[in-house]
């Protein structure tokens, strides 16, 4: 497969020597190169790779006014032999186009996506550090660039991929609020899309929760606030007894790749999974009678993020730390596949 049609503007000097890979805040440092491709005259054209840096847009570009912007989050991993792997990248490609469609944006080109990503990762391969937990976070995104502030879909867009080195992510002890007032999405809306506006909309309620000592919110359904849906950037699982419960995805909930991988691994390991609505009442009851063993979030950034406490209606609950948690089991199994340390019977790992 030739990617020579993607023009590369070389960097003058790599920034890599200035980066402390032992002490990385998530998403702050970016690699040497970025991928860029514009949509105009009805098609994606002239994909290029150039030194990472600012881009210039007209102030009337529609992304600034109407939020036509979607993104993805994925990671590249290196094994002990310096081979580079992605995890289920086809799912990310499909999803960014589903997100784009909902925001009336054009689908991106599959060949440009994979050729661009492969070439970019090869140029920046020194930014992918070996070692369990180290990765290069990949952020593809699309924005409406057409300079015209009429409230309708743009006719010009920019697709980009930027890369940020990441360390094993430990968010500290996570306690959550179950949402009683705010919502992140509604039926018929854009909750299933990785659309920029979904995240802007949750910063305010999350900052209120932070002030009360909760790191995140588990959002509930917008009409009754009685059913638990998902956190701001993670899908949510509950372990009641030995059973795992998670809500079905729908147009309000993002169809997480980590979520579907956890469900598959649970099935592979003989752990019963119920995919059904989960009520706040049921989880509070289970917490009171000791049946609620774990709550954890799933997402590319943290893989699995255990939640040790929650609050709802002024009642606070703390979960006991478990020796053999499902959270640590799934995290280890997923990471072993991602880092080429175990068999990959579902073919999730893709070598670059
Ligand atoms: C990205 C995201 C997730 C997790 O999806 P993964 O594919 O597992 O990374 C879950 N919920 C929301 C709202 C997200 O944006």
XYZ file of C-alpha atoms and ligand atoms in Angstrom:
367
model
C 0.000 0.000 0.000
C 1.593 3.257 -1.080
C 1.019 6.413 0.878
C 3.437 8.451 -1.226
C 0.553 10.575 -2.563
C 0.361 12.180 0.897
C 2.803 15.089 0.744
C 4.992 15.546 3.813
C 6.490 18.893 4.812
C 9.471 17.898 6.986
C 10.082 19.357 10.425
C 13.287 21.323 10.939
C 14.019 19.678 14.266
C 12.123 17.252 16.455
C 10.691 18.565 19.748
C 10.950 15.138 21.320
C 14.100 15.869 23.352
C 12.251 18.659 25.204
C 9.482 16.323 26.444
C 9.544 14.599 29.810
C 7.765 11.323 29.081
C 7.764 10.423 32.781
C 5.543 13.324 33.652
C 2.852 13.964 31.054
C -0.439 15.682 31.694
C -3.114 14.233 29.439
C -3.474 15.973 26.064
C -1.064 18.849 26.620
C 2.006 17.879 24.576
C 1.721 17.115 20.858
C 4.026 15.227 18.504
C 6.077 16.677 15.644
C 3.582 16.150 12.816
C -0.110 16.478 12.033
C -2.359 15.247 9.225
C -4.642 17.632 7.381
C -7.163 17.253 4.561
C -9.711 19.745 3.224
C -13.185 19.230 1.827
C -14.178 21.576 -0.958
C -16.040 21.418 -4.248
C -17.883 18.384 -2.924
C -14.856 16.218 -2.160
C -11.995 15.544 0.242
C -8.738 16.480 -1.437
C -4.976 16.943 -1.083
C -4.231 15.109 2.180
C -0.958 16.374 3.643
C 1.261 15.882 6.671
C 3.046 18.914 8.060
C 4.809 20.077 11.214
C 2.384 20.350 14.146
C 1.347 23.958 14.609
C -1.415 26.579 14.510
C -3.892 26.696 11.644
C -5.505 29.805 10.214
C -9.274 30.072 9.841
C -11.566 32.888 8.849
C -13.392 34.330 11.908
C -16.675 33.532 10.186
C -15.793 29.826 9.845
C -18.965 28.019 10.830
C -17.346 25.845 13.456
C -16.986 28.951 15.661
C -20.641 29.918 15.387
C -22.661 26.735 15.083
C -20.355 24.097 16.504
C -20.146 21.832 13.489
C -17.315 19.759 14.924
C -16.856 16.043 15.613
C -13.892 14.044 16.856
C -12.547 10.620 17.799
C -10.242 9.266 20.472
C -7.960 6.290 19.894
C -4.474 5.146 20.870
C -1.343 3.618 19.357
C 0.598 1.105 21.478
C 4.113 -0.321 21.171
C 5.075 -3.827 22.205
C 8.499 -4.952 23.488
C 9.701 -5.456 19.896
C 8.853 -1.908 18.787
C 5.863 -3.054 16.760
C 3.026 -0.535 16.694
C -0.615 -1.503 17.182
C -4.041 0.100 17.084
C -7.115 -1.281 18.830
C -10.255 -1.759 16.687
C -9.530 1.319 14.514
C -12.294 0.470 12.022
C -14.762 1.226 14.799
C -13.348 4.725 15.219
C -13.492 5.347 11.492
C -17.123 4.219 11.308
C -18.050 6.251 14.344
C -16.555 9.556 13.212
C -18.622 9.252 10.065
C -21.777 8.474 12.059
C -21.075 11.524 14.174
C -20.432 13.606 11.057
C -23.642 12.463 9.392
C -25.709 13.567 12.403
C -24.146 17.027 12.168
C -24.784 17.199 8.410
C -21.062 16.928 7.676
C -19.555 14.860 4.837
C -18.190 11.381 5.554
C -14.397 11.198 5.496
C -12.579 9.010 2.985
C -11.566 5.587 4.333
C -8.325 5.346 2.344
C -7.221 8.841 3.366
C -8.023 8.020 6.995
C -5.958 4.842 7.228
C -3.165 5.941 4.885
C -2.897 9.285 6.675
C -2.911 7.709 10.117
C -0.371 5.031 9.171
C 2.007 7.507 7.591
C 1.643 9.947 10.491
C 2.340 7.227 13.087
C 5.388 6.076 11.164
C 6.784 9.613 11.077
C 6.100 10.087 14.790
C 6.859 6.540 15.907
C 9.499 7.639 18.435
C 6.655 9.390 20.292
C 5.081 6.007 21.070
C 6.916 4.816 24.162
C 7.271 1.183 25.084
C 6.008 0.038 28.449
C 2.637 -1.056 29.772
C 0.387 1.971 30.008
C 2.350 4.245 27.685
C 0.616 5.172 24.446
C 0.199 7.831 21.811
C -3.291 9.282 22.029
C -4.755 9.924 18.567
C -7.273 12.706 18.050
C -8.900 12.803 14.602
C -11.406 15.645 14.191
C -13.458 17.481 11.598
C -14.475 21.150 11.652
C -16.588 23.351 9.376
C -14.277 25.936 7.843
C -16.494 27.679 5.297
C -16.395 31.433 5.945
C -20.114 32.344 6.068
C -22.288 32.773 9.146
C -25.624 31.645 7.815
C -27.063 28.918 10.024
C -26.860 25.985 7.632
C -24.360 23.200 6.975
C -21.021 24.376 5.632
C -19.722 23.433 2.197
C -16.069 23.387 3.353
C -14.451 21.335 6.112
C -11.070 20.402 7.500
C -10.178 16.914 8.728
C -7.125 16.654 10.965
C -5.287 14.110 13.087
C -3.105 15.234 15.974
C -1.127 13.007 18.354
C -0.387 13.390 22.046
C 1.828 11.069 24.111
C 0.018 9.637 27.149
C 1.007 7.735 30.240
C -0.980 5.166 32.097
C -3.887 7.198 33.334
C -4.833 7.049 36.966
C -7.558 9.533 37.750
C -7.278 9.121 41.529
C -10.291 8.045 43.577
C -13.401 8.801 41.580
C -16.698 9.632 43.207
C -19.676 10.579 41.088
C -22.979 12.381 41.346
C -26.041 10.787 39.780
C -27.618 13.648 37.807
C -30.934 14.905 39.148
C -31.312 18.112 37.178
C -28.843 18.390 34.296
C -28.767 16.198 31.182
C -26.093 15.557 28.585
C -28.430 14.428 25.837
C -32.040 13.827 24.955
C -33.883 11.416 22.690
C -33.616 12.532 19.098
C -30.523 14.570 19.940
C -26.809 14.086 19.365
C -25.757 12.203 22.504
C -24.530 9.208 20.474
C -22.161 11.421 18.464
C -18.689 12.523 19.513
C -19.787 16.063 18.749
C -17.894 18.940 20.366
C -21.029 20.552 21.791
C -21.860 17.505 23.925
C -18.724 18.148 25.961
C -19.160 21.917 26.232
C -22.649 21.282 27.609
C -21.418 19.166 30.485
C -18.546 21.363 31.695
C -20.855 23.551 33.790
C -22.730 20.783 35.660
C -19.430 18.933 36.107
C -17.774 22.026 37.586
C -20.641 22.262 40.106
C -20.136 18.596 40.968
C -16.377 19.190 41.356
C -17.080 21.885 43.940
C -19.010 19.339 45.990
C -16.112 16.881 45.796
C -17.342 14.694 42.907
C -15.029 14.218 39.942
C -17.721 13.255 37.471
C -21.441 12.997 36.871
C -23.306 9.910 35.770
C -25.999 11.413 33.628
C -29.513 10.052 33.804
C -32.246 10.027 31.164
C -33.393 13.570 30.418
C -37.120 12.933 30.833
C -37.305 11.207 34.246
C -33.749 11.245 35.687
C -34.576 7.775 36.953
C -32.305 5.729 34.642
C -28.515 5.823 34.683
C -27.017 6.415 31.238
C -23.325 7.347 31.070
C -20.625 9.675 32.326
C -19.261 12.592 30.318
C -16.633 10.571 28.461
C -17.187 7.020 29.692
C -19.807 4.305 29.514
C -20.806 2.883 32.879
C -21.002 -0.636 34.292
C -22.503 -1.827 37.588
C -21.614 -5.083 39.276
C -24.488 -6.363 41.380
C -23.578 -9.644 43.020
C -21.565 -11.382 40.293
C -23.609 -9.915 37.471
C -22.531 -7.038 35.276
C -25.206 -4.549 34.199
C -24.930 -1.784 31.622
C -27.512 0.274 29.832
C -28.189 -0.400 26.138
C -26.810 2.221 23.762
C -29.299 4.375 21.900
C -29.361 7.840 20.345
C -28.597 9.422 23.743
C -25.574 7.276 24.557
C -22.197 6.949 22.921
C -21.502 3.460 21.608
C -18.110 3.017 23.264
C -15.560 0.632 21.777
C -14.190 -0.138 25.249
C -17.771 -0.854 26.391
C -18.408 -3.394 23.654
C -15.015 -4.988 24.254
C -15.791 -5.342 27.991
C -19.123 -6.984 27.194
C -17.381 -9.447 24.880
C -14.629 -10.204 27.434
C -17.248 -10.751 30.132
C -18.955 -13.299 27.907
C -15.610 -14.942 27.120
C -14.906 -15.239 30.862
C -18.285 -16.589 31.889
C -19.402 -13.392 33.584
C -23.120 -12.757 33.146
C -23.922 -9.418 31.510
C -27.347 -7.827 31.478
C -27.805 -5.087 28.919
C -30.874 -3.261 30.120
C -31.978 -0.027 31.690
C -30.513 0.513 35.150
C -32.554 2.557 37.586
C -31.191 4.866 40.249
C -33.538 3.241 42.775
C -32.218 -0.232 41.998
C -28.578 0.816 42.406
C -29.270 2.636 45.682
C -31.129 -0.433 46.977
C -28.273 -2.699 45.920
C -25.792 -0.366 47.654
C -27.867 -0.456 50.857
C -28.201 -4.234 50.966
C -24.559 -4.852 50.075
C -25.221 -6.365 46.644
C -23.588 -3.496 44.753
C -19.959 -4.559 44.429
C -18.525 -2.210 41.810
C -19.181 0.692 39.517
C -16.720 1.459 36.763
C -16.453 3.563 33.645
C -14.995 2.424 30.315
C -13.312 4.543 27.657
C -10.155 4.749 25.572
C -8.378 7.324 27.755
C -8.487 5.491 31.111
C -9.492 2.038 29.755
C -11.380 1.150 32.954
C -11.940 3.698 35.697
C -13.231 2.361 39.044
C -15.766 4.534 40.852
C -15.607 4.234 44.607
C -18.538 6.325 45.722
C -21.683 8.072 44.549
C -24.317 10.436 45.739
C -27.962 10.988 44.880
C -30.789 12.857 46.590
C -28.472 13.923 49.406
C -27.555 10.303 50.213
C -23.919 9.267 49.975
C -22.618 5.789 49.278
C -19.111 4.353 49.455
C -18.089 1.049 47.903
C -15.688 -1.356 49.553
C -12.372 -1.960 47.791
C -12.325 -5.440 46.279
C -9.284 -7.689 45.945
C -10.361 -9.287 42.687
C -12.454 -6.658 41.008
C -13.994 -6.993 37.586
C -12.560 -3.535 36.884
C -8.969 -4.733 37.277
C -9.703 -7.989 35.446
C -11.066 -6.191 32.382
C -8.376 -3.545 32.435
C -5.655 -6.170 32.447
C -7.295 -8.283 29.755
C -7.829 -5.288 27.490
C -4.325 -3.937 27.973
C -2.779 -7.350 27.361
C -4.502 -7.421 23.990
C -3.608 -3.795 23.199
C 0.083 -4.285 24.041
C 0.398 -7.606 22.191
C 0.905 -9.571 25.410
C -1.943 -12.011 24.964
C -3.863 -13.848 22.328
C -6.314 -11.684 20.400
C -9.029 -14.092 19.423
C -11.450 -11.442 18.193
C -8.912 -9.791 15.894
C -9.080 -6.427 17.633
C -5.399 -5.628 17.423
C -4.209 -4.049 14.160
C -0.506 -3.857 13.382
C 0.745 -0.682 11.732
C -15.532 8.569 23.835
C -16.671 8.384 24.781
C -16.896 7.163 25.430
C -15.943 5.994 25.343
O -15.827 5.487 24.060
P -14.591 4.542 23.697
O -14.849 4.185 22.276
O -14.657 3.391 24.611
O -13.370 5.360 23.905
C -18.038 7.031 26.200
N -18.901 8.058 26.347
C -18.704 9.245 25.746
C -19.705 10.319 25.929
C -17.579 9.451 24.961
O -17.366 10.623 24.392
